XYZ file of C-alpha atoms in Angstrom:
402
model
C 18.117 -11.129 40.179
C 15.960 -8.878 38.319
C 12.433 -8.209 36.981
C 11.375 -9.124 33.132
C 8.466 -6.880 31.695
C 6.124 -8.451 29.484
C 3.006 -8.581 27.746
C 0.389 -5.541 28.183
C 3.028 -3.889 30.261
C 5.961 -4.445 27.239
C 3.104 -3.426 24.957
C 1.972 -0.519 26.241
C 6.262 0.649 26.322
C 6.587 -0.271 22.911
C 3.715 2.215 22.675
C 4.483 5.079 24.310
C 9.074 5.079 23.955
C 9.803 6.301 20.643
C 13.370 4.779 20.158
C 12.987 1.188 22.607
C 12.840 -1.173 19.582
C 16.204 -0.168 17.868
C 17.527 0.071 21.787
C 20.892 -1.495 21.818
C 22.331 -3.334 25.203
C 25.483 -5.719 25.869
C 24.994 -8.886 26.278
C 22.380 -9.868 28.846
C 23.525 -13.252 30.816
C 21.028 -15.377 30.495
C 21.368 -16.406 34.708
C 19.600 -12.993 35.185
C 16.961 -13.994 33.111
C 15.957 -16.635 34.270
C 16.497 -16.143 37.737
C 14.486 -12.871 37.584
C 11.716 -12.511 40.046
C 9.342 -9.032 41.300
C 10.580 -8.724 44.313
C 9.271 -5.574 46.154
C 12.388 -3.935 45.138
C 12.348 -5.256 41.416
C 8.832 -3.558 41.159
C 9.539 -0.287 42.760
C 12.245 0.219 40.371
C 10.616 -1.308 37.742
C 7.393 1.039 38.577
C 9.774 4.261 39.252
C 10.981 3.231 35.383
C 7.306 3.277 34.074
C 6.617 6.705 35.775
C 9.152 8.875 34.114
C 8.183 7.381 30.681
C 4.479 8.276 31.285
C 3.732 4.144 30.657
C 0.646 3.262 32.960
C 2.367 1.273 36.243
C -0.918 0.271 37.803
C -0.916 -2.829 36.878
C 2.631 -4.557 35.734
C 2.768 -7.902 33.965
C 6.196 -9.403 34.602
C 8.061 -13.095 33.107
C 9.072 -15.265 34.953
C 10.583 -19.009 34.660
C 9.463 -20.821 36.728
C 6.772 -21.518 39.867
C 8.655 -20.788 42.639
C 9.749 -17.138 40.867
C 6.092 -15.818 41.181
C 4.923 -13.268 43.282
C 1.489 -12.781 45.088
C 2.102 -9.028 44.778
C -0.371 -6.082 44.437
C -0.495 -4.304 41.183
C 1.953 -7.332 39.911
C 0.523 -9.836 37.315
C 2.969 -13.163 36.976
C 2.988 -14.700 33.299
C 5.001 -18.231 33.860
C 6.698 -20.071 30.898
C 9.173 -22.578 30.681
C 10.367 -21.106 27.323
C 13.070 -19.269 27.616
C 13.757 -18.239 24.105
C 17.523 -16.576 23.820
C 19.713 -13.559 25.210
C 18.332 -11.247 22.217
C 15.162 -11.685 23.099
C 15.317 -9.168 26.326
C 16.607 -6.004 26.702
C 18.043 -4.147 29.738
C 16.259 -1.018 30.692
C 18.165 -0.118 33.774
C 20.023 -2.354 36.166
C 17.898 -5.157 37.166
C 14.941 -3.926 35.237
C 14.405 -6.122 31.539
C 11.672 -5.616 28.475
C 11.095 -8.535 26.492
C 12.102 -7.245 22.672
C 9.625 -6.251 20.167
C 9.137 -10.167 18.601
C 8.533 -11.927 21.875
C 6.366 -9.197 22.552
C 4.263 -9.480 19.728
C 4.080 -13.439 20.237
C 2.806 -13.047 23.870
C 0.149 -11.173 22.314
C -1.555 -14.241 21.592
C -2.306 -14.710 24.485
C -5.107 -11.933 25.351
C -5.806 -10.389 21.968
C -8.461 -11.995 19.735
C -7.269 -13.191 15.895
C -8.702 -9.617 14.452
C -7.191 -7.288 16.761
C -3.535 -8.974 16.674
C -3.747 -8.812 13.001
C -4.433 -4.919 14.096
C -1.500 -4.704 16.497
C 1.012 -6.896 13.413
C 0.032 -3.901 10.803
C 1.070 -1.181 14.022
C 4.344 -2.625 14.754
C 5.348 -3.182 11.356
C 4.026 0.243 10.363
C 5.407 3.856 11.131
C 2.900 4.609 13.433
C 2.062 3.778 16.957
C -1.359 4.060 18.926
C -2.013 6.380 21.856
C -2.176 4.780 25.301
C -4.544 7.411 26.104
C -6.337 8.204 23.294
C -7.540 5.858 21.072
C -8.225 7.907 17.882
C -5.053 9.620 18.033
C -1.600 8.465 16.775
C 2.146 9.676 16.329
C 4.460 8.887 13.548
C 7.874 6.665 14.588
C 9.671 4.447 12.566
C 8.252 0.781 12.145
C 9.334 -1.510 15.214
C 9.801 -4.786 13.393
C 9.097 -6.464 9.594
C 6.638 -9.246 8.397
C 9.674 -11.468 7.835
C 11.773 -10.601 11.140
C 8.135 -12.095 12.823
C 7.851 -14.861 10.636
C 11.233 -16.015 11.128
C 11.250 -15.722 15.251
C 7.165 -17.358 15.159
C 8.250 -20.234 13.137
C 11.754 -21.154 15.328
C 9.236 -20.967 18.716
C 6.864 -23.751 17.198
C 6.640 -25.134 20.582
C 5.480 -22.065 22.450
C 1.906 -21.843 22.961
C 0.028 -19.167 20.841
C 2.878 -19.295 17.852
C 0.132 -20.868 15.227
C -2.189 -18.437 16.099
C 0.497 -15.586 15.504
C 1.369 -16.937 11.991
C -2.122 -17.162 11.324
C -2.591 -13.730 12.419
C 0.942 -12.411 10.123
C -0.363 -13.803 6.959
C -2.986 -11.361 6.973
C -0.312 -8.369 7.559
C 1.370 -6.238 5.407
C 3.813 -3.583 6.397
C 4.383 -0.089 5.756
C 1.077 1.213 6.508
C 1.287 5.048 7.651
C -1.894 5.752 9.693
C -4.227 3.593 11.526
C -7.050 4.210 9.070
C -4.380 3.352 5.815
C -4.309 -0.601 8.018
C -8.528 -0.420 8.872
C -8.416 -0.666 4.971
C -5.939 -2.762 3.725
C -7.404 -5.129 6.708
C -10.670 -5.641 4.523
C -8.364 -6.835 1.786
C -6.407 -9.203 3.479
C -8.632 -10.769 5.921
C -10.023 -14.087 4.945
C -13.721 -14.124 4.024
C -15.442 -15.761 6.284
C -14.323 -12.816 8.598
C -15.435 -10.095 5.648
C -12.343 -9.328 4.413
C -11.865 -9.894 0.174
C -8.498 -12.412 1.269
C -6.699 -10.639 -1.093
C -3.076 -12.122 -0.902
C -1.119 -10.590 -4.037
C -0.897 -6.752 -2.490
C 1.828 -4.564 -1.201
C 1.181 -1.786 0.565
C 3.439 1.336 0.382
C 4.729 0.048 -2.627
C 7.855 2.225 -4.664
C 6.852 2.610 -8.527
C 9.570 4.720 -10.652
C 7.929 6.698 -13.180
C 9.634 5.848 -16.592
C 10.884 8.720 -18.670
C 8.721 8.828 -21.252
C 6.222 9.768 -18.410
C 8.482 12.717 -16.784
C 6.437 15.172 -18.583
C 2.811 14.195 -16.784
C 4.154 14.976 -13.063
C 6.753 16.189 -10.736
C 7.307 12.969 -9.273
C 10.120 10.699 -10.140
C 8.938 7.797 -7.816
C 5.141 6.891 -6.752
C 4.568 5.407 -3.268
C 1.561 3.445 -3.716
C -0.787 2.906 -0.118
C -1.327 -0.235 -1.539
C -1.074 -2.136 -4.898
C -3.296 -5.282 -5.905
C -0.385 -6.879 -8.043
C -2.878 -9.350 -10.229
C -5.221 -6.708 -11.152
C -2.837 -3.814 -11.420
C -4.795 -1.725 -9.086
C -3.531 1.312 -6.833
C -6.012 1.640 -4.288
C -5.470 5.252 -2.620
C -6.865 6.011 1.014
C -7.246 10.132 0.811
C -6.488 11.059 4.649
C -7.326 15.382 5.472
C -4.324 16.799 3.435
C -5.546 15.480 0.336
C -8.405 18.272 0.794
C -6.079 21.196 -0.074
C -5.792 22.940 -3.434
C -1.978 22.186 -4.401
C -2.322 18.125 -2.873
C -5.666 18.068 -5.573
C -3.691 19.086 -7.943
C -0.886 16.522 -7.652
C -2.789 13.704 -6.664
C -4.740 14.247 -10.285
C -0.973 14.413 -12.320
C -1.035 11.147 -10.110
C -3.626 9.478 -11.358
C -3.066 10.442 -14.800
C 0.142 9.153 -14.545
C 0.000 6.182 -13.183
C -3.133 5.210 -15.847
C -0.667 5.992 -18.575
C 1.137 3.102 -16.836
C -1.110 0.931 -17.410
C -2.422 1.301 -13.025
C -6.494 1.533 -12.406
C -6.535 3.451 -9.718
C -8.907 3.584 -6.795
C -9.554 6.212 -4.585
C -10.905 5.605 -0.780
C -12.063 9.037 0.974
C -12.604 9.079 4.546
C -16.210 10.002 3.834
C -16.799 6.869 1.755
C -14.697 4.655 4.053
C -17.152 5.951 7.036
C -20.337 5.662 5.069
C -21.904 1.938 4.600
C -23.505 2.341 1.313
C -20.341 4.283 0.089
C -18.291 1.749 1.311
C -20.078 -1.057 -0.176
C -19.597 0.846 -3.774
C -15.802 1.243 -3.572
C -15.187 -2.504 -2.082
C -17.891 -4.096 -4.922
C -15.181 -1.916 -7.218
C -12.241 -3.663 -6.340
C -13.703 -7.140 -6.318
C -14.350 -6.663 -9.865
C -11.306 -5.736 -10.355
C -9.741 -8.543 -8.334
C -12.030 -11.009 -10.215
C -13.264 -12.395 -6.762
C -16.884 -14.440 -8.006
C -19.786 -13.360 -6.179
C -20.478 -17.136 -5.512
C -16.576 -17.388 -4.051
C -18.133 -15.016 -1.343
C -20.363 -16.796 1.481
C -23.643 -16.006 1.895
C -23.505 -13.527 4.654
C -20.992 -11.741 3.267
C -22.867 -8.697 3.320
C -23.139 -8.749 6.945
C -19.421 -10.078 8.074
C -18.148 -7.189 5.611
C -19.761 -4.904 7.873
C -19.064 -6.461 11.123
C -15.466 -6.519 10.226
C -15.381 -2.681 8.677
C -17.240 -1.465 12.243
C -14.275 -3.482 13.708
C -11.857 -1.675 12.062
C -13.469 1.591 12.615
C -14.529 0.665 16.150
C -12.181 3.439 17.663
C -13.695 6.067 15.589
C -17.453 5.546 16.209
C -17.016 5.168 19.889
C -15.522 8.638 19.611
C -18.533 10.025 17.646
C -20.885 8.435 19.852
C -19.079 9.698 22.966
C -19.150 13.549 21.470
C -22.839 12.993 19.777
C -23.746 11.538 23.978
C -22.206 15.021 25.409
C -23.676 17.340 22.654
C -27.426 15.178 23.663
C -26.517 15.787 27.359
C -25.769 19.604 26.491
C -28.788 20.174 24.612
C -31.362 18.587 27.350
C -29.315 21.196 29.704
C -30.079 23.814 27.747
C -33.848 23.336 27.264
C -34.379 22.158 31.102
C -32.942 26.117 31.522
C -35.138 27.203 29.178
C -38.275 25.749 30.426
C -37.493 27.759 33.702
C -37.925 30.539 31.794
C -40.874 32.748 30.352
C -40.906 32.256 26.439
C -39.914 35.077 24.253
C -43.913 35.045 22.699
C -45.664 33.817 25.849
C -48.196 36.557 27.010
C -47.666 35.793 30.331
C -44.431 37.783 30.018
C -46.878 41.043 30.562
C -47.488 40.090 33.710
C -44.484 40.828 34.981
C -44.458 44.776 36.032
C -40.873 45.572 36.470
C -38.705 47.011 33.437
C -36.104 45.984 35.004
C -37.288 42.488 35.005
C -39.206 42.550 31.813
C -35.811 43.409 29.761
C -34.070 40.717 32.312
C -36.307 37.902 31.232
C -36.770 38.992 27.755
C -32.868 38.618 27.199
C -32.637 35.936 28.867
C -35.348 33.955 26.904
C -34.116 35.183 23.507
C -30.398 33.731 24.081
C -31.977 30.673 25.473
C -34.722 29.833 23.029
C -32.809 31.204 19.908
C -31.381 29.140 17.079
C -28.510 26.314 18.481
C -25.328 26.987 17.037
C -24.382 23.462 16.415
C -23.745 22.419 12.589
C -24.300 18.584 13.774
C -27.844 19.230 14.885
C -28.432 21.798 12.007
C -27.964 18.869 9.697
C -30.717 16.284 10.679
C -33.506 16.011 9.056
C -36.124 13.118 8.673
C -33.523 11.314 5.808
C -31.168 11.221 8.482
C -29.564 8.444 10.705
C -28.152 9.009 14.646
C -24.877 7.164 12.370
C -25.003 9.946 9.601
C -24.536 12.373 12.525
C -21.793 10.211 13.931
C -20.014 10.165 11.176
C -20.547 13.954 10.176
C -19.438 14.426 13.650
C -16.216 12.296 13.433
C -14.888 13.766 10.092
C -15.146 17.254 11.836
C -13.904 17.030 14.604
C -10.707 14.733 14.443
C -10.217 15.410 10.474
């Protein structure tokens, strides 16, 4: 008898354990599957696993098979199913301890993640990046933990397990290969269907291989173009420009690039981070590639406008929670600073003379200057009456996590 993780618990491994997916195991009998319950001693070892993998062990959702298997436990959340699915589906951590593989994991998603953000978690496991546990604006490289296809096939052979439509649904809206979180907030508002803002473009690969022919070999150093993703009708690179495209030598060969790739016969589109943060700047570049596209303003429904937006703050959600978080501490900082301040004499009050002690007089005079003096915070430096709380959001996100 064992224990079977699962769900937020398998999710949040899958997270955090670089090589788990590609983790290879004999055999597992399927007897200890479904036999496997959390006994006190299934959890502590399951829990002691957790621990020395830094993977939160709070809470831990476990699998089980049938009624009589689950456990009233603390800190132990039972998921039932009568679906057993086959030996390849699990894999053996340590004796007596089991992970639902990558697949099953992703179709038990369904089951507490909303259409948008399993779409979100699809483009992570199929992409070479994986989400902090900890952090949500921060990520680390790894290799991609499953395909498109390898999900379509195992959704479509578990037809009858509930949540299955909802993660094919979900798939068609994924493509794979994306390298950052930001490179899938993009390609997101291409692929979603409209009525949820996105431009339901279908035709696109994303980190697409493009040989450069040899009568090109002359306009760049590149023999091969990886393309963050290409609108195949409309022969369209659309480029997402993360930090490193900011330095001199990167300039220089993203514009041999470009020049390239238009000799090719490519438009290409570029997406900074500052017009991917920016509404109206947004609005520009995504009215650019519907042209291109030759998506019909009256194909669009009439709110379009405003379930673009909702789904690019979606998207972007992790970002401006940040910004608002910092822009709440700088606020907080600030109203520290002039409650100090007011406690204080001000450098031009006259009632400074009143005070007959050098001593104090050069105390208070110091005091009030470093006080009262000009805040040394760009952020702040950079409103003016033009300005929106958002513009110093976003001036605030591109500085301090780009």
């Amino acid at each position: 008898m064992g224990i079977v993780l699962s769900h937020t618990t398998a999710r949040a491994v899958y997270q955090t354990v670089n090589s788990l997916a590609s983790h290879a195991t004999d055999p597992i009998s399927m007897e200890k599957i479904k036999v496997s319950a959390p006994t006190t001693s299934n959890l502590e070892a399951a829990r002691a696993w957790l621990n020395r993998k830094n993977v939160d062990s709070e809470s831990i959702h476990v699998l089980t098979f049938s009624n009589n298997a689950k456990r009233h436990r603390k800190g132990c959340i039972c998921h039932c199913t009568r679906y057993t699915f086959d030996a390849e589906s699990y894999l053996e951590l340590e004796p007596n301890v089991y992970i639902v593989d990558i697949k099953l994991c992703a179709l038990e998603a369904t089951a507490d993640l909303n259409l948008s953000e399993l779409v979100e978690y699809y483009f992570e496991i199929c992409g070479s990046y994986a989400l902090g546990t900890s952090d949500e604006t921060q990520y680390r490289e790894r290799p991609a933990l499953t395909s498109v296809e390898e999900l379509r096939a195992f959704f479509s052979e578990a037809s009858g397990y509930r949540g299955s439509n909802k993660a094919l649904k979900a798939l068609s809206y994924v493509r794979e290969g994306c390298r950052s979180p930001l490179e899938t907030a993009f390609v997101m508002m291409l692929t979603m269907p409209k009525s949820m803002g996105g431009l339901a473009i279908r035709a696109i690969k994303t980190d697409y291989p493009i040989p450069v022919p040899k009568r090109y070999a002359a306009l760049t150093r590149r023999t091969v173009f990886y393309l963050d993703a290409l609108l195949e009708n409309s022969m369209t690179d659309i480029e997402y420009n993360g930090f490193y495209h900011d330095e001199p030598e990167q300039q220089s060969i993203d514009e041999e690039r470009r020049n390239t790739l238009r000799n090719m016969g490519y438009a290409v589109i570029t997406v900074s981070r500052h017009s991917f943060f920016k509404q109206s700047a947004f609005r520009r570049v995504m009215e650019a590639i519907r042209i291109r596209e030759k998506i019909w303003p009256g194909r669009l429904p009439d709110n379009f406008a405003i379930l673009q937006e909702t789904l690019r703050q979606f998207v972007l959600r992790r970002y401006f929670e940040y910004g608002r978080r910092v822009l709440e501490t700088l606020k907080e900082e600030e109203a520290a600073k002039r409650e100090i301040a007011s406690q204080y004499p001000q450098a031009d009050d006259p009632s400074i003379n009143d005070v007959p002690e050098p001593d104090d007089m050069q105390h208070v005079g110091a005091l009030a200057e470093e006080i009262n003096g000009p805040w040394e915070c760009d952020m702040f430096a950079k409103i003016d009456e033009n300005r929106t709380e958002d513009d110093t959001i976003i001036d605030l996100i591109e500085n301090s996590l780009f």
